[in-house]
Amino acid sequence: MRRVAPVGGTAVQDHVALAEIELCGELIIAASAAEDRLSLESIDEVLRVSEERRGDPPQGS
């Protein structure tokens, strides 16, 4: 017998972990699309590092 998680509000979400997973996915996509290794500047751009330092809102939001 398989157990299935109930649908609804019973799951606990870790918003920080979800954000990290999303950024990791974006980094993987950028790396797979690049012809060569990503530069540190490219990685910072994908991870929106400079926006965080300036306090700019993330793109796409």
Protein backbone atom coordinates (compact mmCIF):
# COMPACT_ATOMS: atom_id res chain seq x y z
CA MET A 1 0.00 0.00 0.00
CA ARG A 2 1.37 3.40 -1.02
CA ARG A 3 1.09 6.38 1.26
CA VAL A 4 0.33 9.67 -0.42
CA ALA A 5 0.85 13.03 1.23
CA PRO A 6 -2.45 14.78 1.78
CA VAL A 7 -3.29 17.65 -0.51
CA GLY A 8 -3.79 20.90 1.33
CA GLY A 9 -2.11 23.13 3.83
CA THR A 10 -0.42 20.43 5.89
CA ALA A 11 3.00 20.67 4.16
CA VAL A 12 5.61 22.91 5.73
CA GLN A 13 7.47 25.03 3.19
CA ASP A 14 10.98 26.33 3.68
CA HIS A 15 11.01 29.45 1.53
CA VAL A 16 14.78 29.86 1.80
CA ALA A 17 15.37 26.31 0.60
CA LEU A 18 12.91 26.77 -2.27
CA ALA A 19 14.68 29.99 -3.33
CA GLU A 20 18.06 28.22 -3.23
CA ILE A 21 16.71 25.36 -5.34
CA GLU A 22 15.33 27.84 -7.88
CA LEU A 23 18.67 29.67 -8.12
CA CYS A 24 20.52 26.37 -8.47
CA GLY A 25 18.22 25.42 -11.33
CA GLU A 26 18.82 28.75 -13.04
CA LEU A 27 22.57 28.26 -12.66
CA ILE A 28 22.36 24.76 -14.17
CA ILE A 29 20.37 26.10 -17.13
CA ALA A 30 22.88 28.92 -17.70
CA ALA A 31 25.81 26.51 -17.48
CA SER A 32 24.25 24.06 -19.92
CA ALA A 33 23.54 26.87 -22.43
CA ALA A 34 27.06 28.30 -22.24
CA GLU A 35 29.70 27.28 -24.74
CA ASP A 36 32.50 27.53 -22.16
CA ARG A 37 32.71 27.73 -18.40
CA LEU A 38 30.70 30.51 -16.84
CA SER A 39 32.76 33.45 -15.67
CA LEU A 40 32.43 34.63 -12.09
CA GLU A 41 30.60 37.68 -13.41
CA SER A 42 28.13 35.46 -15.28
CA ILE A 43 27.53 33.36 -12.19
CA ASP A 44 26.93 36.51 -10.13
CA GLU A 45 24.48 37.72 -12.78
CA VAL A 46 22.54 34.43 -12.76
CA LEU A 47 22.48 34.40 -8.95
CA ARG A 48 21.58 38.11 -8.87
CA VAL A 49 24.43 38.83 -6.44
CA SER A 50 24.91 42.47 -7.43
CA GLU A 51 21.16 43.15 -7.13
CA GLU A 52 21.19 41.82 -3.58
CA ARG A 53 24.12 44.06 -2.68
CA ARG A 54 22.41 47.13 -4.16
CA GLY A 55 19.03 46.23 -2.75
CA ASP A 56 17.36 46.03 -6.17
CA PRO A 57 14.35 43.72 -6.46
CA PRO A 58 15.06 40.46 -8.31
CA GLN A 59 14.24 40.47 -12.01
CA GLY A 60 11.13 38.65 -13.04
CA SER A 61 9.26 39.58 -9.86
